[in-house]
Amino acid sequence: MKAYVRQYLFLVLGGLMIVTGIAYSVIDFIRHNPFKDRIPLEAPGISQLALEPGRYGIFHEYSSREYDLGALEVTTTNGQATDWQLEGLAIHIGKNGSGVPVRMKPDTGTTFSVNGKKAQSLYRMTVNEGGVYDVEVETPENAPIRLSLVRDLDGRLLKDLKLAGYAVAGSVPLLLAGWFFYSREERRKRPAFARKRRKGR
């Protein structure tokens, strides 16, 4: 029994470490899903938001299968959005008090769906200094649209992937030790089995 436990113990421990690390990463991402914690923006209008340093994305949300984009227009190919026209939409973000603007870059490479709502990314930006920021949104003819600010998804995914990677890396010594003991026990069993066969003859 001791030999059996010694043969498989480290392999089991290494496997458990990998499974636990991956499970923890998945649970952590679900609990801190940036899409669920997104911040709605008044559009058109002015909002004051308390932002922490980090990367953010600005998304346009819509609810139906059709692209009810309000002030925006979308070019579709086979029902999929391929080009978002942003003419007439203006977003200004600056530090409250100082008015220092936050630079935004167009980014339409991310989509998501939460609670029946779909969303398409419009811009990405980096907040270097935490504090209160003024967000002003202008739309053609003041047409209402739904915009939201989402904390960096790529950073969240990278963090959880790192956690899973640490678990895999930490399991390597256990797996190597387990393979060593497993191989040694298997080598011990083979001569004994061969001797039994020779005695039976």
PDB file of C-alpha atoms in Angstrom:
ATOM      1  CA  MET A   1       0.000   0.000   0.000  1.00  0.00           C
ATOM      2  CA  LYS A   2       2.835   2.398   0.878  1.00  0.00           C
ATOM      3  CA  ALA A   3       4.509   1.692  -2.450  1.00  0.00           C
ATOM      4  CA  TYR A   4       1.223   2.375  -4.263  1.00  0.00           C
ATOM      5  CA  VAL A   5       0.751   5.687  -2.435  1.00  0.00           C
ATOM      6  CA  ARG A   6       4.356   6.693  -3.076  1.00  0.00           C
ATOM      7  CA  GLN A   7       3.968   5.810  -6.742  1.00  0.00           C
ATOM      8  CA  TYR A   8       0.980   8.075  -7.381  1.00  0.00           C
ATOM      9  CA  LEU A   9       1.047  10.669  -4.576  1.00  0.00           C
ATOM     10  CA  PHE A  10       3.127  13.331  -6.329  1.00  0.00           C
ATOM     11  CA  LEU A  11       1.314  12.855  -9.633  1.00  0.00           C
ATOM     12  CA  VAL A  12      -2.021  13.366  -7.875  1.00  0.00           C
ATOM     13  CA  LEU A  13      -0.741  16.430  -6.003  1.00  0.00           C
ATOM     14  CA  GLY A  14       0.608  17.964  -9.214  1.00  0.00           C
ATOM     15  CA  GLY A  15      -2.672  17.346 -11.013  1.00  0.00           C
ATOM     16  CA  LEU A  16      -4.667  18.832  -8.136  1.00  0.00           C
ATOM     17  CA  MET A  17      -2.485  21.950  -8.192  1.00  0.00           C
ATOM     18  CA  ILE A  18      -3.154  22.453 -11.903  1.00  0.00           C
ATOM     19  CA  VAL A  19      -6.913  21.897 -11.564  1.00  0.00           C
ATOM     20  CA  THR A  20      -7.124  24.167  -8.520  1.00  0.00           C
ATOM     21  CA  GLY A  21      -5.154  26.942 -10.225  1.00  0.00           C
ATOM     22  CA  ILE A  22      -7.301  26.863 -13.365  1.00  0.00           C
ATOM     23  CA  ALA A  23     -10.539  26.695 -11.348  1.00  0.00           C
ATOM     24  CA  TYR A  24      -9.464  29.646  -9.199  1.00  0.00           C
ATOM     25  CA  SER A  25      -8.611  31.686 -12.305  1.00  0.00           C
ATOM     26  CA  VAL A  26     -12.020  31.000 -13.860  1.00  0.00           C
ATOM     27  CA  ILE A  27     -13.873  31.848 -10.637  1.00  0.00           C
ATOM     28  CA  ASP A  28     -11.809  35.011 -10.169  1.00  0.00           C
ATOM     29  CA  PHE A  29     -12.622  36.176 -13.703  1.00  0.00           C
ATOM     30  CA  ILE A  30     -16.338  35.482 -13.216  1.00  0.00           C
ATOM     31  CA  ARG A  31     -16.412  37.340  -9.893  1.00  0.00           C
ATOM     32  CA  HIS A  32     -14.493  40.328 -11.271  1.00  0.00           C
ATOM     33  CA  ASN A  33     -15.894  40.352 -14.787  1.00  0.00           C
ATOM     34  CA  PRO A  34     -15.272  43.904 -16.043  1.00  0.00           C
ATOM     35  CA  PHE A  35     -18.373  43.740 -18.232  1.00  0.00           C
ATOM     36  CA  LYS A  36     -20.620  43.297 -15.192  1.00  0.00           C
ATOM     37  CA  ASP A  37     -18.936  46.254 -13.465  1.00  0.00           C
ATOM     38  CA  ARG A  38     -19.171  48.565 -16.466  1.00  0.00           C
ATOM     39  CA  ILE A  39     -20.015  52.216 -15.842  1.00  0.00           C
ATOM     40  CA  PRO A  40     -22.916  53.755 -17.814  1.00  0.00           C
ATOM     41  CA  LEU A  41     -22.262  57.094 -19.502  1.00  0.00           C
ATOM     42  CA  GLU A  42     -24.894  59.766 -19.969  1.00  0.00           C
ATOM     43  CA  ALA A  43     -25.221  60.215 -23.712  1.00  0.00           C
ATOM     44  CA  PRO A  44     -25.739  62.921 -24.678  1.00  0.00           C
ATOM     45  CA  GLY A  45     -24.733  64.734 -21.529  1.00  0.00           C
ATOM     46  CA  ILE A  46     -22.002  65.204 -18.950  1.00  0.00           C
ATOM     47  CA  SER A  47     -20.993  62.643 -16.317  1.00  0.00           C
ATOM     48  CA  GLN A  48     -18.515  62.811 -13.460  1.00  0.00           C
ATOM     49  CA  LEU A  49     -16.743  59.519 -12.801  1.00  0.00           C
ATOM     50  CA  ALA A  50     -14.226  58.440 -10.174  1.00  0.00           C
ATOM     51  CA  LEU A  51     -11.667  56.414 -12.122  1.00  0.00           C
ATOM     52  CA  GLU A  52      -8.707  54.397 -10.949  1.00  0.00           C
ATOM     53  CA  PRO A  53      -5.481  54.240 -12.965  1.00  0.00           C
ATOM     54  CA  GLY A  54      -5.625  51.656 -15.731  1.00  0.00           C
ATOM     55  CA  ARG A  55      -6.882  50.946 -19.225  1.00  0.00           C
ATOM     56  CA  TYR A  56     -10.526  51.383 -20.205  1.00  0.00           C
ATOM     57  CA  GLY A  57     -12.736  50.814 -23.209  1.00  0.00           C
ATOM     58  CA  ILE A  58     -15.788  52.801 -24.323  1.00  0.00           C
ATOM     59  CA  PHE A  59     -18.579  50.613 -25.695  1.00  0.00           C
ATOM     60  CA  HIS A  60     -21.862  51.228 -27.462  1.00  0.00           C
ATOM     61  CA  GLU A  61     -24.673  48.975 -26.225  1.00  0.00           C
ATOM     62  CA  TYR A  62     -27.761  47.825 -28.089  1.00  0.00           C
ATOM     63  CA  SER A  63     -30.442  45.321 -27.143  1.00  0.00           C
ATOM     64  CA  SER A  64     -32.141  43.910 -30.236  1.00  0.00           C
ATOM     65  CA  ARG A  65     -30.803  41.649 -32.948  1.00  0.00           C
ATOM     66  CA  GLU A  66     -31.071  44.590 -35.257  1.00  0.00           C
ATOM     67  CA  TYR A  67     -28.506  47.316 -34.836  1.00  0.00           C
ATOM     68  CA  ASP A  68     -30.589  50.005 -33.102  1.00  0.00           C
ATOM     69  CA  LEU A  69     -27.638  52.332 -32.938  1.00  0.00           C
ATOM     70  CA  GLY A  70     -29.479  55.605 -32.531  1.00  0.00           C
ATOM     71  CA  ALA A  71     -27.020  58.271 -33.640  1.00  0.00           C
ATOM     72  CA  LEU A  72     -24.590  55.729 -35.048  1.00  0.00           C
ATOM     73  CA  GLU A  73     -24.706  53.851 -38.312  1.00  0.00           C
ATOM     74  CA  VAL A  74     -23.309  50.417 -38.960  1.00  0.00           C
ATOM     75  CA  THR A  75     -22.194  48.674 -42.121  1.00  0.00           C
ATOM     76  CA  THR A  76     -22.986  44.963 -42.028  1.00  0.00           C
ATOM     77  CA  THR A  77     -21.783  41.942 -43.966  1.00  0.00           C
ATOM     78  CA  ASN A  78     -23.857  38.773 -43.603  1.00  0.00           C
ATOM     79  CA  GLY A  79     -25.436  40.202 -40.480  1.00  0.00           C
ATOM     80  CA  GLN A  80     -22.125  40.968 -38.774  1.00  0.00           C
ATOM     81  CA  ALA A  81     -20.922  44.461 -37.965  1.00  0.00           C
ATOM     82  CA  THR A  82     -17.811  45.215 -39.974  1.00  0.00           C
ATOM     83  CA  ASP A  83     -17.490  48.992 -39.922  1.00  0.00           C
ATOM     84  CA  TRP A  84     -18.752  51.473 -37.367  1.00  0.00           C
ATOM     85  CA  GLN A  85     -19.286  55.013 -38.615  1.00  0.00           C
ATOM     86  CA  LEU A  86     -18.729  57.508 -35.797  1.00  0.00           C
ATOM     87  CA  GLU A  87     -19.584  60.718 -37.642  1.00  0.00           C
ATOM     88  CA  GLY A  88     -21.333  63.134 -35.336  1.00  0.00           C
ATOM     89  CA  LEU A  89     -20.382  61.352 -32.116  1.00  0.00           C
ATOM     90  CA  ALA A  90     -17.955  63.302 -29.916  1.00  0.00           C
ATOM     91  CA  ILE A  91     -16.602  62.173 -26.543  1.00  0.00           C
ATOM     92  CA  HIS A  92     -14.428  64.410 -24.361  1.00  0.00           C
ATOM     93  CA  ILE A  93     -12.834  63.133 -21.142  1.00  0.00           C
ATOM     94  CA  GLY A  94     -10.742  65.348 -18.877  1.00  0.00           C
ATOM     95  CA  LYS A  95      -9.511  65.520 -15.291  1.00  0.00           C
ATOM     96  CA  ASN A  96     -11.961  67.401 -13.104  1.00  0.00           C
ATOM     97  CA  GLY A  97     -10.515  70.754 -12.079  1.00  0.00           C
ATOM     98  CA  SER A  98      -7.436  70.739 -14.292  1.00  0.00           C
ATOM     99  CA  GLY A  99      -9.238  69.862 -17.504  1.00  0.00           C
ATOM    100  CA  VAL A 100      -6.273  67.800 -18.707  1.00  0.00           C
ATOM    101  CA  PRO A 101      -7.735  65.627 -21.494  1.00  0.00           C
ATOM    102  CA  VAL A 102      -7.440  61.873 -21.697  1.00  0.00           C
ATOM    103  CA  ARG A 103      -6.306  60.679 -25.104  1.00  0.00           C
ATOM    104  CA  MET A 104      -8.573  58.109 -26.745  1.00  0.00           C
ATOM    105  CA  LYS A 105      -7.767  55.794 -29.634  1.00  0.00           C
ATOM    106  CA  PRO A 106     -10.363  54.185 -31.919  1.00  0.00           C
ATOM    107  CA  ASP A 107     -10.776  50.493 -31.145  1.00  0.00           C
ATOM    108  CA  THR A 108     -13.578  48.434 -32.675  1.00  0.00           C
ATOM    109  CA  GLY A 109     -12.064  45.001 -32.096  1.00  0.00           C
ATOM    110  CA  THR A 110     -14.069  43.886 -29.055  1.00  0.00           C
ATOM    111  CA  THR A 111     -17.689  42.842 -28.606  1.00  0.00           C
ATOM    112  CA  PHE A 112     -19.575  41.338 -25.690  1.00  0.00           C
ATOM    113  CA  SER A 113     -23.070  40.311 -24.617  1.00  0.00           C
ATOM    114  CA  VAL A 114     -24.494  40.596 -21.088  1.00  0.00           C
ATOM    115  CA  ASN A 115     -28.112  40.023 -20.018  1.00  0.00           C
ATOM    116  CA  GLY A 116     -29.426  40.221 -23.558  1.00  0.00           C
ATOM    117  CA  LYS A 117     -27.500  43.387 -24.389  1.00  0.00           C
ATOM    118  CA  LYS A 118     -24.793  43.417 -27.011  1.00  0.00           C
ATOM    119  CA  ALA A 119     -21.986  45.927 -27.197  1.00  0.00           C
ATOM    120  CA  GLN A 120     -19.316  47.056 -29.632  1.00  0.00           C
ATOM    121  CA  SER A 121     -16.117  48.789 -28.597  1.00  0.00           C
ATOM    122  CA  LEU A 122     -15.546  52.315 -29.904  1.00  0.00           C
ATOM    123  CA  TYR A 123     -12.457  53.662 -28.144  1.00  0.00           C
ATOM    124  CA  ARG A 124      -9.781  52.658 -25.685  1.00  0.00           C
ATOM    125  CA  MET A 125      -7.878  54.903 -23.317  1.00  0.00           C
ATOM    126  CA  THR A 126      -5.426  54.862 -20.429  1.00  0.00           C
ATOM    127  CA  VAL A 127      -5.986  56.723 -17.161  1.00  0.00           C
ATOM    128  CA  ASN A 128      -2.588  57.489 -15.664  1.00  0.00           C
ATOM    129  CA  GLU A 129      -3.777  59.304 -12.544  1.00  0.00           C
ATOM    130  CA  GLY A 130      -6.726  58.295 -10.390  1.00  0.00           C
ATOM    131  CA  GLY A 131      -9.401  60.843  -9.515  1.00  0.00           C
ATOM    132  CA  VAL A 132     -12.642  62.402 -10.731  1.00  0.00           C
ATOM    133  CA  TYR A 133     -13.033  62.864 -14.479  1.00  0.00           C
ATOM    134  CA  ASP A 134     -15.588  64.793 -16.523  1.00  0.00           C
ATOM    135  CA  VAL A 135     -17.050  62.859 -19.458  1.00  0.00           C
ATOM    136  CA  GLU A 136     -18.972  64.839 -22.075  1.00  0.00           C
ATOM    137  CA  VAL A 137     -20.791  63.054 -24.899  1.00  0.00           C
ATOM    138  CA  GLU A 138     -22.274  64.841 -27.902  1.00  0.00           C
ATOM    139  CA  THR A 139     -24.510  63.139 -30.462  1.00  0.00           C
ATOM    140  CA  PRO A 140     -26.137  64.376 -33.684  1.00  0.00           C
ATOM    141  CA  GLU A 141     -29.350  66.241 -32.835  1.00  0.00           C
ATOM    142  CA  ASN A 142     -28.902  65.109 -29.205  1.00  0.00           C
ATOM    143  CA  ALA A 143     -30.131  61.632 -30.094  1.00  0.00           C
ATOM    144  CA  PRO A 144     -29.884  59.326 -27.037  1.00  0.00           C
ATOM    145  CA  ILE A 145     -27.545  56.333 -27.242  1.00  0.00           C
ATOM    146  CA  ARG A 146     -26.238  53.857 -24.662  1.00  0.00           C
ATOM    147  CA  LEU A 147     -22.529  54.064 -23.908  1.00  0.00           C
ATOM    148  CA  SER A 148     -20.571  52.394 -21.131  1.00  0.00           C
ATOM    149  CA  LEU A 149     -17.051  52.488 -19.748  1.00  0.00           C
ATOM    150  CA  VAL A 150     -15.444  49.072 -19.207  1.00  0.00           C
ATOM    151  CA  ARG A 151     -12.266  48.363 -17.242  1.00  0.00           C
ATOM    152  CA  ASP A 152      -9.470  46.721 -19.214  1.00  0.00           C
ATOM    153  CA  LEU A 153     -10.587  43.221 -20.268  1.00  0.00           C
ATOM    154  CA  ASP A 154      -7.203  42.209 -21.662  1.00  0.00           C
ATOM    155  CA  GLY A 155      -5.519  43.073 -18.374  1.00  0.00           C
ATOM    156  CA  ARG A 156      -8.067  41.055 -16.415  1.00  0.00           C
ATOM    157  CA  LEU A 157      -7.622  38.045 -18.684  1.00  0.00           C
ATOM    158  CA  LEU A 158      -3.837  38.359 -18.537  1.00  0.00           C
ATOM    159  CA  LYS A 159      -3.900  38.432 -14.735  1.00  0.00           C
ATOM    160  CA  ASP A 160      -6.021  35.280 -14.518  1.00  0.00           C
ATOM    161  CA  LEU A 161      -3.933  33.513 -17.151  1.00  0.00           C
ATOM    162  CA  LYS A 162      -0.843  34.341 -15.098  1.00  0.00           C
ATOM    163  CA  LEU A 163      -2.467  32.795 -12.020  1.00  0.00           C
ATOM    164  CA  ALA A 164      -3.182  29.613 -13.973  1.00  0.00           C
ATOM    165  CA  GLY A 165       0.368  29.669 -15.357  1.00  0.00           C
ATOM    166  CA  TYR A 166       1.845  29.943 -11.866  1.00  0.00           C
ATOM    167  CA  ALA A 167      -0.166  26.893 -10.810  1.00  0.00           C
ATOM    168  CA  VAL A 168       1.088  24.900 -13.797  1.00  0.00           C
ATOM    169  CA  ALA A 169       4.687  25.997 -13.177  1.00  0.00           C
ATOM    170  CA  GLY A 170       4.414  25.126  -9.489  1.00  0.00           C
ATOM    171  CA  SER A 171       3.135  21.662 -10.317  1.00  0.00           C
ATOM    172  CA  VAL A 172       6.136  20.796 -12.517  1.00  0.00           C
ATOM    173  CA  PRO A 173       8.428  19.689  -9.628  1.00  0.00           C
ATOM    174  CA  LEU A 174       5.636  17.535  -8.203  1.00  0.00           C
ATOM    175  CA  LEU A 175       4.929  15.961 -11.585  1.00  0.00           C
ATOM    176  CA  LEU A 176       8.619  15.264 -12.162  1.00  0.00           C
ATOM    177  CA  ALA A 177       8.937  13.691  -8.713  1.00  0.00           C
ATOM    178  CA  GLY A 178       5.781  11.701  -9.342  1.00  0.00           C
ATOM    179  CA  TRP A 179       7.082  10.458 -12.671  1.00  0.00           C
ATOM    180  CA  PHE A 180      10.363   9.464 -11.018  1.00  0.00           C
ATOM    181  CA  PHE A 181       8.659   7.416  -8.287  1.00  0.00           C
ATOM    182  CA  TYR A 182       6.166   5.950 -10.751  1.00  0.00           C
ATOM    183  CA  SER A 183       8.935   4.824 -13.113  1.00  0.00           C
ATOM    184  CA  ARG A 184      11.003   3.408 -10.260  1.00  0.00           C
ATOM    185  CA  GLU A 185       8.093   1.368  -8.911  1.00  0.00           C
ATOM    186  CA  GLU A 186       7.300   0.083 -12.386  1.00  0.00           C
ATOM    187  CA  ARG A 187      10.904  -1.024 -12.850  1.00  0.00           C
ATOM    188  CA  ARG A 188      10.760  -2.838  -9.513  1.00  0.00           C
ATOM    189  CA  LYS A 189       7.585  -4.660 -10.473  1.00  0.00           C
ATOM    190  CA  ARG A 190       8.888  -5.982 -13.783  1.00  0.00           C
ATOM    191  CA  PRO A 191      11.754  -8.174 -12.417  1.00  0.00           C
ATOM    192  CA  ALA A 192       9.517  -9.564  -9.665  1.00  0.00           C
ATOM    193  CA  PHE A 193       6.876 -10.480 -12.208  1.00  0.00           C
ATOM    194  CA  ALA A 194       9.464 -12.116 -14.429  1.00  0.00           C
ATOM    195  CA  ARG A 195      10.793 -14.187 -11.486  1.00  0.00           C
ATOM    196  CA  LYS A 196       7.294 -15.411 -10.694  1.00  0.00           C
ATOM    197  CA  ARG A 197       6.829 -16.546 -14.269  1.00  0.00           C
ATOM    198  CA  ARG A 198      10.137 -18.443 -14.221  1.00  0.00           C
ATOM    199  CA  LYS A 199       9.232 -20.177 -10.939  1.00  0.00           C
ATOM    200  CA  GLY A 200       5.884 -21.214 -12.380  1.00  0.00           C
ATOM    201  CA  ARG A 201       7.638 -23.014 -15.192  1.00  0.00           C
TER     202      ARG A 201
END
